[in-house]
Amino acid sequence: MVAQETEALAELRSEIALNGFACSIVPHVEGLAEEVITHRPDLLLFEVGGNLSVSDIQEFVQGMKGARRLPVIALLPGDTLDSLNGNLDIDDFITSPYDVHELVLRARRVLSRARNIDGGELIKCDGLVIDLAKCEVNLEGEIVELTFKEYELLKFLASHRGRVYSREALLNKVWGYDYYGGDRTVDVHVRRLRSKIEDAKHTFIETVRNIGYRFKA
């Protein structure tokens, strides 16, 4: 956990420990990468405030690309919500005052989603299997034929289950920052994906009104 040591934080850490989690405190992001390598945590918690800003979190998370990607939860003061955007690459957040039971539930949910990526090779959800090694998608045992971008979009959303992404964020993440097409491209690919992997029994990609899309949690 990246946060400033306070009496309230000590109590929060004790409550977290009572719920079966070991929790270490690091006061700032400097040196955090070394701590991650040494202690190999399953989850990172960032408490925004004091010396830690939302942009600090984003910078650190971007630095993890190509390395072991850890689930991230941000603990936010209510007045920082306006600073969030669809490009912030975190798995969940909770606003103060923090309810420890809610925090534990969110942590368990995020960890469960992360562990559902089987050894980094398979992503599974309700009969849908994405084989990352083979770049192959199966639905109820049948191979689904996807274009390259359809596959990349599905893989990205399924790797971040429950997290909402704006169309702009998806363009940046899947198509790249040098892509000059409009966000209508995302809608078209989502529609095509749904036609191939969804039916009356299967719904995977959810539309979040006025924001974008998410893969169901």
Coordinates of C-alpha atoms in Angstrom, one line a residue:
M1 CA 0.0 0.0 0.0
V2 CA 1.3 3.4 -1.0
A3 CA 0.2 5.9 1.7
Q4 CA 1.4 8.2 4.4
E5 CA 1.7 6.6 7.9
T6 CA -1.1 7.9 10.1
E7 CA -3.0 6.5 13.1
A8 CA -6.1 6.0 10.9
L9 CA -4.0 4.1 8.4
A10 CA -2.5 1.9 11.1
E11 CA -6.1 1.0 12.2
L12 CA -7.0 0.3 8.5
R13 CA -4.0 -1.9 8.1
S14 CA -5.0 -3.9 11.2
E15 CA -8.5 -4.3 10.0
I16 CA -7.2 -5.5 6.6
A17 CA -4.9 -8.0 8.4
L18 CA -7.9 -9.3 10.4
N19 CA -9.5 -10.1 7.0
G20 CA -6.7 -12.3 6.0
F21 CA -4.5 -9.9 4.0
A22 CA -0.9 -9.0 4.8
C23 CA -0.3 -5.3 4.1
S24 CA 2.9 -3.4 3.9
I25 CA 3.1 0.4 3.8
V26 CA 5.3 2.4 1.4
P27 CA 5.3 6.2 1.9
H28 CA 5.8 7.2 -1.7
V29 CA 6.2 5.7 -5.2
E30 CA 9.9 6.3 -5.3
G31 CA 11.5 2.9 -4.8
L32 CA 8.1 1.1 -5.1
A33 CA 9.3 -0.9 -8.1
E34 CA 12.1 -2.4 -6.0
E35 CA 9.6 -3.2 -3.3
V36 CA 7.3 -5.0 -5.8
I37 CA 10.3 -7.1 -7.0
T38 CA 11.4 -7.9 -3.5
H39 CA 8.0 -8.7 -1.8
R40 CA 6.0 -9.7 -4.9
P41 CA 2.6 -8.4 -3.7
D42 CA -0.7 -9.6 -5.2
L43 CA -2.3 -6.2 -5.2
L44 CA -1.3 -2.5 -5.0
L45 CA -3.4 0.1 -3.0
F46 CA -2.6 3.8 -3.6
E47 CA -4.0 6.4 -1.2
V48 CA -4.3 9.7 -3.1
G49 CA -3.4 12.7 -1.0
G50 CA -0.3 14.3 0.6
N51 CA 2.6 13.4 -1.6
L52 CA 0.6 11.1 -3.9
S53 CA -1.5 12.3 -6.8
V54 CA -3.6 10.6 -9.4
S55 CA -1.0 11.4 -12.1
D56 CA 1.7 9.7 -9.9
I57 CA -0.4 6.5 -10.0
Q58 CA -0.8 6.7 -13.7
E59 CA 2.9 7.2 -14.2
F60 CA 3.8 4.2 -12.0
V61 CA 1.2 1.9 -13.7
Q62 CA 2.5 2.9 -17.1
G63 CA 6.0 2.0 -16.0
M64 CA 4.8 -1.6 -15.2
K65 CA 4.0 -2.2 -18.8
G66 CA 6.0 -5.1 -20.1
A67 CA 6.6 -6.3 -16.5
R68 CA 4.4 -8.2 -14.1
R69 CA 1.0 -6.3 -14.2
L70 CA -0.4 -6.0 -10.7
P71 CA -4.0 -5.2 -9.9
V72 CA -4.4 -1.6 -8.7
I73 CA -7.0 0.0 -6.4
A74 CA -7.0 3.7 -5.7
L75 CA -8.2 5.2 -2.4
L76 CA -9.5 8.6 -3.2
P77 CA -10.8 11.7 -1.4
G78 CA -14.2 12.5 -2.8
D79 CA -13.1 15.8 -4.2
T80 CA -10.6 14.1 -6.5
L81 CA -13.2 12.2 -8.6
D82 CA -13.3 14.9 -11.2
S83 CA -9.6 14.2 -11.9
L84 CA -10.3 10.7 -13.0
N85 CA -10.6 9.8 -16.7
G86 CA -10.9 6.8 -18.9
N87 CA -7.2 6.7 -19.5
L88 CA -6.3 6.0 -15.8
D89 CA -5.2 2.3 -15.8
I90 CA -6.5 1.1 -12.5
D91 CA -8.8 -1.8 -11.7
D92 CA -11.0 -0.2 -9.1
F93 CA -11.3 2.7 -6.7
I94 CA -13.0 3.6 -3.4
T95 CA -13.7 7.0 -1.9
S96 CA -13.1 8.2 1.6
P97 CA -14.2 7.7 4.3
Y98 CA -13.1 4.1 3.6
D99 CA -15.2 1.3 4.8
V100 CA -12.8 -1.6 5.4
H101 CA -15.4 -4.3 4.6
E102 CA -16.1 -2.6 1.2
L103 CA -12.4 -2.3 0.6
V104 CA -11.8 -6.0 1.4
L105 CA -14.7 -7.0 -0.9
R106 CA -13.4 -4.9 -3.8
A107 CA -9.8 -6.3 -3.2
R108 CA -11.1 -9.9 -3.4
R109 CA -13.1 -9.2 -6.5
V110 CA -10.2 -7.6 -8.3
L111 CA -7.9 -10.5 -7.2
S112 CA -10.5 -13.0 -8.4
R113 CA -10.6 -11.3 -11.8
A114 CA -6.8 -11.3 -12.1
R115 CA -6.6 -15.0 -11.2
N116 CA -9.2 -15.8 -13.8
I117 CA -6.4 -15.2 -16.3
D118 CA -5.1 -18.8 -16.1
G119 CA -1.3 -18.7 -15.9
G120 CA -1.3 -15.7 -18.3
E121 CA -2.4 -18.1 -21.1
L122 CA -6.2 -18.4 -20.9
I123 CA -9.0 -16.0 -20.0
K124 CA -12.2 -17.7 -19.2
C125 CA -15.8 -16.4 -18.7
D126 CA -19.1 -18.2 -19.0
G127 CA -18.1 -20.5 -21.8
L128 CA -15.8 -18.0 -23.6
V129 CA -12.1 -18.9 -23.6
I130 CA -9.4 -16.6 -25.0
D131 CA -6.2 -18.5 -25.6
L132 CA -3.5 -15.8 -25.4
A133 CA -0.7 -18.2 -26.6
K134 CA -2.6 -19.2 -29.7
C135 CA -4.5 -15.9 -30.3
E136 CA -7.6 -18.0 -30.5
V137 CA -11.2 -17.6 -29.1
N138 CA -13.6 -20.4 -28.3
L139 CA -17.2 -20.2 -27.3
E140 CA -18.7 -23.3 -25.8
G141 CA -15.9 -25.3 -27.5
E142 CA -16.4 -23.8 -31.0
I143 CA -13.7 -21.6 -32.5
V144 CA -14.8 -18.0 -33.1
E145 CA -13.4 -16.4 -36.2
L146 CA -12.3 -12.8 -35.4
T147 CA -10.3 -10.2 -37.2
F148 CA -7.0 -9.1 -35.7
K149 CA -8.5 -5.9 -34.2
E150 CA -11.6 -7.7 -33.0
Y151 CA -9.4 -10.1 -31.2
E152 CA -7.2 -7.3 -29.7
L153 CA -10.2 -5.4 -28.5
L154 CA -11.8 -8.5 -26.9
K155 CA -8.5 -9.5 -25.3
F156 CA -8.0 -6.0 -23.8
L157 CA -11.5 -5.7 -22.4
A158 CA -11.5 -9.3 -21.0
S159 CA -8.1 -8.7 -19.4
H160 CA -9.6 -5.8 -17.4
R161 CA -13.0 -7.2 -16.4
G162 CA -15.4 -4.8 -14.8
R163 CA -13.5 -1.7 -15.7
V164 CA -15.2 0.9 -17.9
Y165 CA -13.2 2.4 -20.8
S166 CA -14.2 5.4 -22.9
R167 CA -14.1 5.0 -26.6
E168 CA -11.1 7.4 -26.7
A169 CA -9.3 5.2 -24.2
L170 CA -10.0 2.1 -26.2
L171 CA -8.7 3.8 -29.4
N172 CA -5.5 4.6 -27.6
K173 CA -5.0 1.2 -26.0
V174 CA -6.0 -1.0 -28.9
W175 CA -5.4 1.0 -32.1
G176 CA -2.6 3.1 -30.7
Y177 CA -2.0 6.8 -30.1
D178 CA -1.1 7.4 -33.8
Y179 CA -4.5 6.2 -35.0
Y180 CA -6.4 9.1 -36.6
G181 CA -9.8 7.5 -37.1
G182 CA -12.9 8.5 -35.1
D183 CA -14.3 6.7 -32.1
R184 CA -17.1 5.4 -34.3
T185 CA -14.5 2.7 -35.1
V186 CA -14.8 1.3 -31.6
D187 CA -18.6 1.1 -31.8
V188 CA -18.4 -0.8 -35.1
H189 CA -15.9 -3.3 -33.7
V190 CA -18.0 -3.8 -30.6
R191 CA -21.1 -4.5 -32.6
R192 CA -19.2 -7.0 -34.8
L193 CA -17.8 -8.7 -31.7
R194 CA -21.2 -9.0 -30.1
S195 CA -22.6 -10.6 -33.3
K196 CA -19.9 -13.3 -33.0
I197 CA -19.7 -14.1 -29.3
E198 CA -23.1 -13.1 -27.8
D199 CA -26.5 -14.6 -28.0
A200 CA -29.6 -15.1 -25.8
K201 CA -27.4 -17.1 -23.3
H202 CA -24.2 -15.1 -23.5
T203 CA -23.6 -11.4 -22.8
F204 CA -20.0 -10.3 -22.3
I205 CA -19.6 -6.6 -23.4
E206 CA -21.7 -4.1 -21.6
T207 CA -22.4 -0.5 -22.7
V208 CA -22.0 2.1 -20.1
R209 CA -24.2 5.1 -21.1
N210 CA -22.4 8.3 -22.0
I211 CA -19.0 6.7 -21.2
G212 CA -18.0 3.6 -23.2
Y213 CA -17.8 -0.1 -22.7
R214 CA -16.7 -2.8 -20.2
F215 CA -16.3 -6.5 -20.1
K216 CA -18.7 -7.9 -17.5
A217 CA -17.3 -8.5 -14.0

